[in-house]
N, CA, C and O atoms as a MOPAC input file, in Angstrom:
PM7 MOZYME 1SCF
protein

 N     -9.87600 1     1.01800 1    18.12800 1
 C    -10.06200 1     0.68000 1    16.78100 1
 C     -8.97000 1     1.35200 1    16.07500 1
 O     -8.65600 1     1.03600 1    14.92700 1
 N     -8.23600 1     2.51200 1    16.91500 1
 C     -6.51300 1     3.12800 1    16.22900 1
 C     -5.68600 1     1.57600 1    17.02700 1
 O     -4.90800 1     1.14900 1    16.17400 1
 N     -5.64200 1     0.95000 1    17.91000 1
 C     -5.22200 1     0.14600 1    17.80900 1
 C     -4.82800 1    -0.91200 1    16.86600 1
 O     -3.65900 1    -1.14600 1    16.56000 1
 N     -6.22500 1    -1.76700 1    16.25700 1
 C     -6.06100 1    -2.20200 1    15.25700 1
 C     -6.31000 1    -2.03200 1    14.15100 1
 O     -6.75800 1    -2.88100 1    13.38000 1
 N     -5.90200 1    -0.24400 1    13.76800 1
 C     -5.69400 1     0.05900 1    12.84600 1
 C     -3.84000 1    -0.31900 1    12.64400 1
 O     -3.35100 1    -0.84900 1    11.64700 1
 N     -3.29800 1    -0.00100 1    13.52500 1
 C     -1.83000 1     0.21000 1    13.91800 1
 C     -1.30700 1    -1.23600 1    13.34900 1
 O     -0.76000 1    -1.44000 1    12.26500 1
 N     -1.54100 1    -1.93000 1    14.10400 1
 C     -1.91900 1    -3.51800 1    13.79600 1
 C     -1.93300 1    -3.43000 1    12.63700 1
 O     -0.85200 1    -3.36000 1    12.05300 1
 N     -3.13000 1    -3.40300 1    11.91600 1
 C     -3.03100 1    -3.70500 1    10.52400 1
 C     -1.79900 1    -3.39000 1     9.65800 1
 O     -1.18600 1    -4.17400 1     8.93300 1
 N     -1.49700 1    -1.74500 1     9.93700 1
 C     -0.78600 1    -1.11200 1     9.06100 1
 C      0.64200 1    -1.90700 1     9.28800 1
 O      1.29300 1    -2.46300 1     8.40300 1
 N      0.93900 1    -1.83200 1    10.56400 1
 C      2.24300 1    -2.63700 1    10.33800 1
 C      2.51100 1    -4.06700 1     9.83400 1
 O      3.63500 1    -4.42300 1     9.48100 1
 N      1.60800 1    -4.74200 1     9.81700 1
 C      1.37900 1    -5.78700 1     8.89900 1
 C      1.69400 1    -5.69500 1     7.50900 1
 O      2.70900 1    -6.11800 1     6.95500 1
 N      0.47500 1    -4.94600 1     6.87200 1
 C      0.23100 1    -4.98300 1     5.35800 1
 C      1.98800 1    -3.89200 1     5.45600 1
 O      2.35300 1    -3.72100 1     4.29300 1
 N      2.53000 1    -3.53200 1     5.99500 1
 C      3.56500 1    -2.34900 1     5.88600 1
 C      5.11200 1    -3.01300 1     5.96700 1
 O      6.08400 1    -2.34600 1     5.61200 1
 N      5.29500 1    -4.91400 1     6.66000 1
 C      6.35200 1    -5.12000 1     6.77100 1
 C      6.08200 1    -6.60300 1     4.96400 1
 O      6.80400 1    -7.12200 1     4.11300 1
 N      5.17100 1    -6.60400 1     5.20900 1
 C      4.42900 1    -7.27200 1     3.75000 1
 C      4.82400 1    -6.44700 1     2.50900 1
 O      5.69100 1    -6.83400 1     1.72500 1
 N      4.31800 1    -5.58600 1     2.40400 1
 C      4.43300 1    -4.86200 1     1.30800 1
 C      6.61000 1    -4.75300 1     0.88900 1
 O      7.33300 1    -5.22300 1     0.01000 1
 N      6.79400 1    -4.01400 1     1.92100 1
 C      7.95500 1    -3.65800 1     2.37200 1
 C      9.22600 1    -4.87700 1     1.68600 1
 O     10.26200 1    -4.74700 1     1.03300 1
 N      8.62400 1    -5.79800 1     2.13700 1
 C      9.54700 1    -7.65200 1     1.65900 1
 C      9.33100 1    -7.64000 1     0.75600 1
 O     10.40700 1    -7.76100 1     0.16900 1
 N      8.14900 1    -7.52800 1    -0.30800 1
 C      7.25500 1    -7.99900 1    -1.69600 1
 C      8.31600 1    -7.23300 1    -2.57200 1
 O      8.88600 1    -7.63500 1    -3.58700 1
 N      8.45400 1    -5.81500 1    -1.80400 1
 C      8.38000 1    -5.01100 1    -2.83500 1
 C      9.92500 1    -4.75800 1    -3.68400 1
 O     10.32800 1    -4.59900 1    -4.83600 1
 N     10.68000 1    -4.87500 1    -1.71500 1
 C     11.94700 1    -5.49900 1    -1.99400 1
 C     12.98600 1    -6.17800 1    -2.59500 1
 O     14.19600 1    -6.04200 1    -2.77400 1
 N     11.65900 1    -7.33900 1    -2.97000 1
 C     12.25500 1    -8.47700 1    -2.93900 1
 C     11.94500 1    -8.30200 1    -4.57400 1
 O     12.86200 1    -8.68500 1    -5.30000 1
 N     10.96000 1    -7.85800 1    -5.12200 1
 C     11.25200 1    -7.29800 1    -6.91400 1
 C     12.38300 1    -6.34200 1    -7.22800 1
 O     13.18000 1    -6.30500 1    -8.16600 1
 N     12.23400 1    -5.67500 1    -6.29400 1
 C     13.86800 1    -4.42400 1    -6.93600 1
 C     15.03400 1    -5.72100 1    -6.48500 1
 O     15.90800 1    -5.86400 1    -7.34100 1
 N     15.12500 1    -6.45000 1    -5.54600 1
 C     16.50800 1    -7.03100 1    -6.33000 1
 C     16.66500 1    -8.45400 1    -6.34300 1
 O     17.71100 1    -8.93600 1    -5.90700 1
 N     15.23100 1    -9.60100 1    -7.04700 1
 C     15.77500 1    -9.83700 1    -7.24000 1
 C     16.03600 1   -10.15900 1    -9.29100 1
 O     15.34100 1    -9.44700 1   -10.01600 1
 N     16.83300 1   -11.01000 1    -9.86500 1
 C     16.94900 1   -10.68800 1   -11.36300 1
 C     15.78300 1   -10.87800 1   -12.17400 1
 O     14.71200 1   -11.39700 1   -11.86100 1
 N     16.07700 1   -10.47900 1   -13.04600 1
 C     15.07000 1   -10.74500 1   -14.63500 1
 C     14.74300 1   -12.55800 1   -14.26800 1
 O     13.60400 1   -13.02500 1   -14.29000 1
 N     15.58600 1   -13.11100 1   -14.05200 1
 C     15.35500 1   -14.71400 1   -14.26600 1
 C     14.31300 1   -15.14200 1   -13.53000 1
 O     13.33600 1   -15.76300 1   -13.94800 1
 N     14.60900 1   -14.69000 1   -12.06600 1
 C     13.79300 1   -15.07300 1   -10.75700 1
 C     12.74900 1   -14.32000 1   -10.77800 1
 O     11.93500 1   -14.60200 1    -9.89900 1
 N     12.41800 1   -13.30600 1   -11.58500 1
 C     11.16400 1   -13.24200 1   -11.54000 1
 C     10.07800 1   -13.35000 1   -12.22100 1
 O      9.02200 1   -12.86100 1   -11.81900 1
 N     10.21700 1   -14.18400 1   -13.65100 1
 C      9.43100 1   -14.70700 1   -14.49200 1
 C      8.51600 1   -15.73200 1   -13.80500 1
 O      8.90900 1   -16.65100 1   -13.08700 1
 N      7.14500 1   -15.42900 1   -14.14800 1
 C      6.21100 1   -15.99100 1   -13.84900 1
 C      5.21300 1   -16.81400 1   -14.82100 1
 O      5.54500 1   -16.55600 1   -15.97800 1
 N      4.15700 1   -17.67300 1   -14.79300 1
 C      3.24700 1   -18.24100 1   -15.23300 1
 C      2.43400 1   -16.82100 1   -16.96600 1
 O      1.98300 1   -17.04900 1   -18.08800 1
 N      2.67700 1   -15.59600 1   -16.18800 1
 C      2.24600 1   -14.54900 1   -17.11400 1
 C      3.56400 1   -14.02800 1   -17.10800 1
 O      4.38000 1   -14.04800 1   -16.18700 1
 N      3.68800 1   -13.48800 1   -18.42800 1
 C      5.07100 1   -12.83300 1   -18.83600 1
 C      4.52300 1   -11.12500 1   -18.56400 1
 O      3.84900 1   -10.26600 1   -19.13400 1
 N      4.95500 1   -11.22900 1   -17.87500 1
 C      5.58700 1    -9.23800 1   -17.43800 1
 C      6.38000 1    -8.94300 1   -17.89300 1
 O      7.40000 1    -9.61600 1   -18.04200 1
 N      6.14800 1    -7.56800 1   -18.36400 1
 C      7.75100 1    -6.90300 1   -18.39500 1
 C      8.42100 1    -6.74800 1   -16.95600 1
 O      7.71200 1    -6.64900 1   -15.95500 1
 N     10.07800 1    -6.72600 1   -16.87900 1
 C     10.37000 1    -6.79800 1   -15.69400 1
 C     10.80900 1    -5.40300 1   -15.21100 1
 O     11.21700 1    -5.21700 1   -14.06400 1
 N     10.67800 1    -4.15700 1   -16.39800 1
 C     10.43000 1    -3.25500 1   -15.86000 1
 C      9.36700 1    -2.11300 1   -15.02500 1
 O      9.40300 1    -1.03100 1   -14.43900 1
 N      7.99000 1    -3.69200 1   -15.62200 1
 C      6.89500 1    -3.09300 1   -14.38100 1
 C      7.21200 1    -3.66700 1   -13.53900 1
 O      7.38800 1    -2.95300 1   -12.55100 1
 N      7.48700 1    -5.16000 1   -13.30900 1
 C      7.69200 1    -5.73300 1   -12.09500 1
 C      8.13200 1    -4.53100 1   -11.05600 1
 O      7.49900 1    -4.17900 1   -10.06100 1
 N      9.50600 1    -3.93600 1   -11.58700 1
 C     10.16000 1    -3.29800 1   -11.17000 1
 C      9.23700 1    -2.24600 1   -10.50400 1
 O      9.09400 1    -2.27000 1    -9.28200 1
 N      8.43900 1    -1.07600 1   -11.47200 1
 C      7.96900 1    -0.10100 1   -10.42500 1
 C      6.77800 1    -1.04900 1   -10.01200 1
 O      6.05400 1    -0.10900 1    -9.68300 1
 N      5.88900 1    -2.29700 1    -9.73100 1
 C      5.42300 1    -2.59400 1    -9.31600 1
 C      6.06000 1    -2.41000 1    -7.47700 1
 O      5.51200 1    -1.92400 1    -6.48800 1
 N      7.28700 1    -2.98800 1    -7.65300 1
 C      8.19300 1    -3.05900 1    -6.73700 1
 C      8.40300 1    -1.76700 1    -5.51100 1
 O      8.38400 1    -1.75800 1    -4.28100 1
 N      8.62300 1    -0.64000 1    -6.66700 1
 C      8.69100 1     0.48600 1    -6.25500 1
 C      7.62800 1     1.05900 1    -5.36300 1
 O      7.62400 1     1.76600 1    -4.35600 1
 N      6.80900 1     0.53200 1    -6.05400 1
 C      5.17700 1     0.97300 1    -5.58900 1
 C      4.84400 1     0.44500 1    -4.09300 1
 O      4.28900 1     1.20700 1    -3.30300 1
 N      5.16500 1    -0.75800 1    -3.75600 1
 C      5.38000 1    -1.60600 1    -3.02400 1
 C      5.95800 1    -0.84900 1    -1.33100 1
 O      5.43700 1    -0.68500 1    -0.22700 1
 N      7.05900 1    -0.61200 1    -1.84800 1
 C      7.37600 1    -0.09300 1    -0.75500 1
 C      7.38800 1     1.15200 1    -0.46500 1
 O      7.53200 1     1.46900 1     0.71600 1
 N      7.24600 1     2.09800 1    -1.41900 1
 C      6.90700 1     2.86800 1    -1.17400 1
 C      5.31200 1     3.78500 1    -0.57600 1
 O      5.19200 1     4.86700 1    -0.00100 1
 N      4.30700 1     2.79200 1    -1.02100 1
 C      2.95400 1     1.93600 1     0.09600 1
 C      3.21000 1     1.96800 1     1.30100 1
 O      2.80300 1     2.61700 1     2.26500 1
 N      4.32000 1     0.77200 1     1.03900 1
 C      4.84600 1     0.29700 1     3.17300 1
 C      5.06900 1     1.93500 1     3.77100 1
 O      4.65500 1     2.74300 1     4.60300 1
 N      5.81200 1     1.78300 1     2.93500 1
 C      6.78300 1     3.57000 1     3.91000 1
 C      5.65600 1     4.42100 1     4.38500 1
 O      5.67200 1     4.93100 1     5.50600 1
 N      4.60300 1     4.58900 1     3.47400 1
 C      3.45800 1     5.61700 1     3.62900 1
 C      2.47100 1     5.21000 1     4.22900 1
 O      1.45800 1     5.88400 1     4.41700 1
 N      2.75100 1     3.36000 1     4.83200 1
 C      1.49900 1     3.07300 1     5.79900 1
 C      1.74000 1     3.89600 1     7.10200 1
 O      0.85900 1     4.52900 1     7.68300 1
 N      3.08900 1     3.80400 1     7.50100 1
 C      3.49300 1     3.91600 1     8.82400 1
 C      3.83200 1     5.22400 1     9.47200 1
 O      3.42200 1     5.71000 1    10.52600 1
 N      4.93800 1     5.81100 1     8.31300 1
 C      5.64700 1     7.04900 1     8.43100 1
 C      4.90800 1     8.22500 1     8.35100 1
 O      5.32700 1     9.11500 1     9.09000 1
 N      4.11000 1     8.44600 1     7.79600 1
 C      3.23900 1     9.85700 1     8.75400 1
 C      2.62400 1     9.34100 1     9.42800 1
 O      1.76500 1    10.22300 1     9.40100 1
 N      2.20500 1     8.61200 1    10.11600 1
 C      1.55400 1     8.83600 1    11.81900 1
 C      2.28800 1     8.76000 1    12.73600 1
 O      2.12400 1     9.18500 1    13.88000 1
 N      3.47200 1     8.00500 1    12.12400 1
 C      4.79200 1     7.04200 1    12.84600 1
 C      5.48300 1     8.81800 1    13.47000 1
 O      5.77000 1     9.01800 1    14.65100 1
 N      5.59400 1     9.69800 1    12.55600 1
 C      6.29000 1    10.63200 1    12.67100 1
 C      4.95600 1    12.26300 1    12.66900 1
 O      5.14000 1    13.46400 1    12.47100 1
 N      4.17700 1    11.74800 1    12.87200 1
 C      2.72600 1    12.82200 1    12.58100 1
 C      3.17200 1    14.14100 1    11.75500 1
 O      3.01500 1    15.17500 1    12.40400 1
 N      3.70100 1    14.31200 1    10.43800 1
 C      4.06700 1    14.92500 1     9.93800 1
 C      3.34300 1    14.25300 1     8.00600 1
 O      3.91100 1    13.42500 1     7.29300 1
 N      2.15200 1    14.90900 1     7.72600 1
 C      0.93200 1    14.94900 1     7.05600 1
 C      0.78600 1    13.30700 1     6.96700 1
 O      1.12800 1    12.38500 1     6.22700 1
 N      0.14400 1    13.50600 1     8.05800 1
 C     -1.03200 1    11.78900 1     8.56700 1
 C     -1.69700 1    11.68500 1     6.89500 1
 O     -1.56300 1    10.71600 1     6.14800 1
 N     -2.33000 1    12.79600 1     6.62500 1
 C     -3.40900 1    12.47300 1     5.47900 1
 C     -2.86900 1    11.71100 1     4.08700 1
 O     -3.47100 1    11.57000 1     3.02200 1
 N     -1.62600 1    11.30300 1     4.43700 1
 C     -0.83500 1    10.81900 1     2.67500 1
 C     -0.99200 1     9.23300 1     3.21400 1
 O     -0.56500 1     8.50800 1     2.31500 1
 N     -1.51200 1     8.33400 1     4.50800 1
 C     -1.71300 1     7.55000 1     4.89400 1
 C     -2.23200 1     6.48400 1     4.48500 1
 O     -1.75900 1     5.34800 1     4.45500 1
 N     -4.04800 1     7.19400 1     3.90000 1
 C     -5.09500 1     6.93300 1     3.35700 1
 C     -4.81200 1     6.75500 1     2.04800 1
 O     -5.49900 1     6.02400 1     1.33300 1
 N     -3.77000 1     7.41200 1     1.62400 1
 C     -3.83700 1     7.70000 1     0.30600 1
 C     -2.95900 1     6.44900 1    -0.78100 1
 O     -3.13300 1     5.90600 1    -1.87100 1
 N     -1.63000 1     6.45600 1     0.70700 1
 C     -0.86400 1     5.05300 1     0.16100 1
 C     -1.74900 1     3.69400 1     0.26300 1
 O     -1.63200 1     2.82300 1    -0.59900 1
 N     -2.63100 1     3.55900 1     1.35100 1
 C     -3.45200 1     2.40100 1     1.26800 1
 C     -3.97800 1     2.75700 1     0.47400 1
 O     -3.28400 1     2.10200 1    -0.30300 1
 N     -4.84600 1     3.39300 1    -0.35800 1
 C     -6.05100 1     3.25500 1    -1.08300 1
 C     -4.96400 1     2.92300 1    -2.31800 1
 O     -5.61200 1     2.14000 1    -3.01300 1
 N     -3.90400 1     3.06400 1    -2.84300 1
 C     -2.57500 1     2.86000 1    -3.65600 1
 C     -2.38500 1     1.27000 1    -3.54800 1
 O     -2.24900 1     0.44600 1    -4.45200 1
 N     -2.40200 1     1.18000 1    -2.81200 1
 C     -1.86300 1    -0.11700 1    -2.02600 1
 C     -3.48900 1    -1.51100 1    -2.70700 1
 O     -3.57900 1    -2.57700 1    -3.31500 1
 N     -4.28300 1    -0.61600 1    -2.12900 1
 C     -5.61500 1    -1.07300 1    -2.78200 1
 C     -6.03400 1    -1.52200 1    -4.64100 1
 O     -6.70300 1    -2.38100 1    -5.21600 1
 N     -5.18100 1    -0.36300 1    -5.01600 1
 C     -5.38600 1    -0.48400 1    -6.42400 1
 C     -4.19000 1    -1.37700 1    -7.33000 1
 O     -4.00200 1    -1.58000 1    -8.53000 1
 N     -3.52600 1    -1.77100 1    -6.09400 1
 C     -2.01700 1    -2.61200 1    -6.72000 1
 C     -2.37900 1    -3.91700 1    -6.38300 1
 O     -1.90200 1    -4.81900 1    -7.07100 1
 N     -3.27500 1    -4.25200 1    -5.27900 1
 C     -3.63900 1    -5.14200 1    -4.60900 1
 C     -5.09200 1    -6.34800 1    -6.10600 1
 O     -5.22700 1    -7.52400 1    -6.44400 1
 N     -5.62500 1    -5.26400 1    -6.37100 1
 C     -6.85700 1    -5.25800 1    -7.67700 1
 C     -6.12700 1    -5.68000 1    -8.66400 1
 O     -6.58100 1    -6.59900 1    -9.34400 1
 N     -4.66500 1    -5.05100 1    -9.02600 1
 C     -4.40500 1    -6.44400 1   -10.22000 1
 C     -3.74600 1    -7.21000 1   -10.16500 1
 O     -3.27400 1    -7.76500 1   -11.15700 1
 N     -3.33700 1    -7.67000 1    -8.31200 1
 C     -2.63600 1    -8.70700 1    -8.29000 1
 C     -4.12800 1    -9.92300 1    -8.59800 1
 O     -3.97500 1   -10.80700 1    -9.44100 1
 N     -5.32300 1    -9.82000 1    -7.90900 1
 C     -6.29000 1   -10.37200 1    -7.66700 1
 C     -6.34500 1   -11.00800 1    -9.45300 1
 O     -6.04700 1   -12.11400 1    -9.90400 1
 N     -6.82200 1    -9.84700 1   -10.08000 1
 C     -6.83100 1   -10.48400 1   -11.16700 1
 C     -5.68100 1   -10.91700 1   -11.88500 1
 O     -6.08900 1   -11.29700 1   -12.98300 1
 N     -4.44700 1   -11.05000 1   -11.81100 1
 C     -3.07900 1   -11.67900 1   -12.36400 1
 C     -3.53000 1   -13.22800 1   -12.16500 1
 O     -3.75800 1   -14.16800 1   -12.92700 1
 N     -3.54800 1   -12.98300 1   -10.47200 1
 C     -3.59700 1   -14.55100 1    -9.90800 1
 C     -4.86400 1   -15.14600 1   -10.72700 1
 O     -4.78900 1   -16.29400 1   -11.16600 1
 N     -6.04400 1   -14.35500 1   -10.93600 1
 C     -7.24900 1   -15.35300 1   -11.32700 1
 C     -7.15700 1   -15.73900 1   -12.69400 1
 O     -7.91100 1   -16.63000 1   -13.08600 1
 N     -6.35200 1   -15.20900 1   -13.48400 1
 C     -5.57400 1   -15.44100 1   -14.99200 1
 C     -5.05400 1   -16.56000 1   -14.81800 1
 O     -5.46800 1   -17.39200 1   -15.62500 1
 N     -4.05000 1   -17.06500 1   -13.83900 1
 C     -3.15800 1   -18.03900 1   -14.40000 1
 C     -3.62200 1   -19.19600 1   -13.28800 1
 O     -3.09400 1   -20.30800 1   -13.30900 1
 N     -4.34300 1   -18.95200 1   -12.60600 1
 C     -4.77400 1   -20.65600 1   -11.67700 1
 C     -5.90200 1   -20.37900 1   -11.35600 1
 O     -6.51700 1   -19.39600 1   -11.77000 1
 N     -6.48000 1   -21.53200 1   -10.27600 1
 C     -7.56100 1   -21.31300 1    -9.63700 1
 C     -7.72200 1   -20.17700 1    -8.60300 1
 O     -6.83900 1   -19.48800 1    -8.09200 1
 N     -9.10800 1   -20.14200 1    -8.41000 1
 C     -9.90300 1   -18.99800 1    -7.36300 1
 C     -9.07200 1   -19.34300 1    -5.84700 1
 O     -9.05500 1   -18.36200 1    -5.10400 1
 N     -8.80400 1   -19.83000 1    -5.62800 1
 C     -8.46900 1   -19.99600 1    -4.53400 1
 C     -6.53900 1   -19.58100 1    -4.04200 1
 O     -6.11000 1   -19.56100 1    -2.88800 1
 N     -5.73600 1   -19.30700 1    -5.29900 1
 C     -4.70100 1   -18.43400 1    -6.00500 1
 C     -4.42300 1   -17.12800 1    -5.43000 1
 O     -3.50100 1   -16.56900 1    -4.83600 1
 N     -5.92700 1   -16.79700 1    -5.96600 1
 C     -6.53500 1   -15.21400 1    -5.55800 1
 C     -7.09100 1   -14.73600 1    -4.55800 1
 O     -7.69600 1   -13.66400 1    -4.54700 1
 N     -6.92300 1   -15.56400 1    -3.51600 1
 C     -7.48600 1   -15.33400 1    -2.17300 1
 C     -6.49300 1   -14.47900 1    -1.42400 1
 O     -6.93600 1   -13.73400 1    -0.55000 1
 N     -5.05600 1   -14.50800 1    -1.70200 1
 C     -4.02600 1   -14.00200 1    -1.12000 1
 C     -3.98900 1   -11.94200 1    -1.16600 1
 O     -3.83400 1   -10.89800 1    -0.53200 1
 N     -4.26700 1   -12.57100 1    -2.43000 1
 C     -4.12200 1   -10.89900 1    -2.60100 1
 C     -5.38400 1   -10.12000 1    -2.58000 1
 O     -5.35900 1    -8.89900 1    -2.73200 1
 N     -6.38200 1   -10.71500 1    -2.41600 1
 C     -7.46100 1   -10.32100 1    -2.18500 1
 C     -7.42900 1    -9.72600 1    -0.65200 1
 O     -7.52900 1    -8.55700 1    -0.27900 1
 N     -7.31900 1   -10.48400 1    -0.17500 1
 C     -7.62500 1   -10.26500 1     1.33100 1
 C     -6.81800 1    -9.36500 1     1.56100 1
 O     -7.43300 1    -8.40100 1     2.01700 1
 N     -5.44300 1    -9.11800 1     1.46000 1
 C     -4.43200 1    -8.28100 1     1.52000 1
 C     -4.44400 1    -6.73300 1     0.75800 1
 O     -3.80400 1    -5.71000 1     1.00200 1
 N     -5.62400 1    -7.10700 1    -0.42600 1
 C     -6.51000 1    -6.02300 1    -0.54900 1
 C     -7.55300 1    -5.28100 1     0.32300 1
 O     -7.43500 1    -4.11700 1     0.70500 1
 N     -8.48500 1    -6.02700 1     0.55900 1
 C     -9.45600 1    -5.19600 1     1.50200 1
 C     -8.63200 1    -5.32200 1     2.76300 1
 O     -9.49500 1    -5.57200 1     3.60400 1
 N     -7.67900 1    -5.30100 1     3.27400 1
 C     -7.45100 1    -4.82500 1     4.78200 1
 C     -6.42200 1    -3.79800 1     4.61400 1
 O     -5.95100 1    -3.11600 1     5.52400 1
 N     -6.07600 1    -3.73800 1     3.22400 1
 C     -5.39300 1    -2.44900 1     3.19200 1
 C     -6.98200 1    -1.16100 1     2.59900 1
 O     -6.85600 1     0.05100 1     2.42200 1
 N     -7.92200 1    -1.74600 1     2.47600 1
 C     -8.96300 1    -0.97600 1     2.40600 1
 C     -9.13600 1    -0.43900 1     3.67900 1
 O     -9.03200 1     0.76400 1     3.92000 1
 N     -9.42400 1    -1.38900 1     4.58500 1
 C    -10.06600 1    -1.37600 1     5.87400 1
 C     -9.13900 1    -0.21100 1     6.54900 1
 O     -9.67800 1     0.68300 1     7.20200 1
 N     -7.47200 1    -0.26500 1     6.33400 1
 C     -6.67100 1     0.55300 1     6.23700 1
 C     -7.15800 1     2.48200 1     5.61100 1
 O     -7.25500 1     3.48200 1     6.32300 1
 N     -7.29400 1     2.40500 1     4.60800 1
 C     -7.85500 1     3.42900 1     3.97700 1
 C     -8.56700 1     4.47700 1     4.52000 1
 O     -8.18300 1     5.61800 1     4.77800 1
 N    -10.39500 1     3.60700 1     4.76800 1
 C    -10.83600 1     3.79100 1     5.32100 1
 C    -11.02900 1     4.24000 1     6.77800 1
 O    -11.52700 1     5.22500 1     7.32300 1
 N    -10.35500 1     2.97100 1     7.22900 1
 C    -10.54300 1     3.69200 1     9.03300 1
 C     -9.61400 1     5.07600 1     8.87300 1
 O    -10.15900 1     6.10400 1     9.27500 1
 N     -8.58500 1     5.17100 1     8.45500 1
 C     -7.73300 1     6.35900 1     8.77800 1
 C     -8.58200 1     7.30200 1     7.67600 1
 O     -7.68000 1     7.47100 1     6.85600 1
 N     -9.37000 1     7.79400 1     7.30400 1
 C     -9.92400 1     8.86900 1     6.56200 1
 C    -11.00400 1     8.84100 1     7.28700 1
 O    -11.56500 1     9.93200 1     7.18700 1
 N    -11.71200 1     7.94900 1     8.14000 1
 C    -13.08600 1     8.18500 1     8.51500 1
 C    -13.13400 1     8.07700 1     9.92800 1
 O    -13.45200 1     8.88000 1    10.80600 1
 N    -12.67200 1     6.68200 1     9.94800 1
 C    -13.04900 1     5.66700 1    11.36800 1
 C    -12.06300 1     7.09000 1    12.85900 1
 O    -12.50800 1     8.03000 1    13.51800 1
 N    -10.72900 1     6.47700 1    12.73800 1
 C     -9.81700 1     7.07300 1    13.56800 1
 C     -8.73700 1     7.58900 1    12.88800 1
 O     -7.77600 1     6.82500 1    12.79300 1
 N     -8.62700 1     8.74700 1    12.35700 1
 C     -7.71400 1     9.70000 1    11.68100 1
 C     -6.35400 1    10.46200 1    12.16000 1
 O     -6.39000 1    10.99200 1    13.27000 1
 N     -5.89600 1    10.49400 1    11.86600 1
 C     -4.57200 1    11.00200 1    12.93200 1
 C     -4.13300 1    11.92300 1    12.52000 1
 O     -3.58700 1    12.00100 1    11.41900 1
 N     -4.32700 1    13.13400 1    13.59200 1
 C     -4.30600 1    14.37800 1    13.25500 1
 C     -2.62200 1    14.44900 1    13.42700 1
 O     -1.97300 1    13.74200 1    14.19800 1
 N     -2.01600 1    15.60200 1    12.40800 1
 C     -0.60800 1    15.79900 1    12.97100 1
 C      0.05300 1    16.60500 1    13.21500 1
 O     -0.20100 1    16.83000 1    14.39800 1
 N      1.03900 1    17.48400 1    12.80500 1
 C      1.45100 1    18.98700 1    13.03000 1
 C      1.27300 1    19.41500 1    11.91200 1
 O      1.54200 1    20.61600 1    11.89900 1
 N      0.83300 1    18.91400 1    10.58600 1
 C      1.36000 1    19.69500 1     9.84700 1
 C      0.78900 1    21.14500 1     8.99900 1
 O     -0.32400 1    21.43100 1     8.55600 1
 N      1.82300 1    21.73100 1     9.00700 1
 C      1.17000 1    23.42300 1     8.92500 1
 C      0.75900 1    23.73500 1     6.98000 1
 O      1.36400 1    23.61300 1     5.91500 1
 N     -0.82400 1    24.24900 1     7.51100 1
 C     -0.58000 1    24.65300 1     5.99600 1
 C      0.11400 1    24.86400 1     5.12500 1
 O      1.31000 1    24.92100 1     5.41300 1
 N     -0.29000 1    25.08100 1     3.64000 1
 C      0.54300 1    25.00900 1     2.43200 1
 C      0.34900 1    26.56700 1     2.16500 1
 O     -0.60700 1    27.34000 1     2.12000 1
 N      1.63800 1    26.63900 1     2.02100 1
 C      1.79100 1    28.51900 1     1.84400 1
 C      0.59100 1    28.90500 1     0.55800 1
 O     -0.12300 1    29.89300 1     0.38500 1
 N      0.73400 1    27.86900 1    -0.06100 1
 C      0.05300 1    28.63700 1    -1.37800 1
 C     -1.37800 1    28.76900 1    -0.84900 1
 O     -2.05400 1    29.47500 1    -1.59600 1
 N     -2.11100 1    28.25400 1     0.32500 1
 C     -3.40300 1    28.71900 1     0.63100 1
 C     -3.42200 1    29.85900 1     1.18200 1
 O     -4.56000 1    30.30700 1     1.32000 1
 N     -2.41400 1    30.64200 1     1.63200 1
 C     -2.71000 1    31.46200 1     2.50800 1
 C     -2.44900 1    32.96600 1     1.37600 1
 O     -2.51100 1    34.10800 1     1.83200 1
 N     -2.11000 1    32.62300 1    -0.38700 1
 C     -1.86800 1    32.56600 1    -1.28300 1
 C     -3.40600 1    33.63400 1    -2.14500 1
 O     -3.64800 1    34.70300 1    -2.70700 1
 N     -4.07700 1    32.27300 1    -1.65600 1
 C     -5.89500 1    33.11600 1    -1.91100 1
 C     -6.37600 1    33.86200 1    -2.13500 1
 O     -7.60700 1    33.82900 1    -2.12600 1

C-alpha cells in the first residue's frame, strides 16, 4: 500500500505543480475560458495547487510533519470538487471526468496517509503541548 500511495502522490504532485505553475505564469488573456473567473482567483488556485503538490511529497520525503500530507491531499480534493463543478457547467459530463478522477486519487491519498499507511516522522511535539 505504501508503494501505491507514493506512486499516486508523485503523479498527483507532478500534475498539480505543472497546472498550478501554469496558472501563475500565464497571462490573463491566456487564462480566459468559457467561464469568466477573475484572474486573482485563478492565481489563488494556482498557488494552492503548487503548495498542495509540494505538500503531497515534501513532508513524507523529509519526514518533517508528515501529517501534513493527508491535509494537502484533502485540500486538493476540495479544489477538484470545484473543478468538476465548473467542468459540468461548461460542457458535457465527459469533460468533468478528468477532475473527478484526480479528486478521487487525491481522496485515496488523503485516506491512505491518514489511516492505511501513515508516514511516521521525526517531528518533535509542539512547545505548546508542554505548557498544559
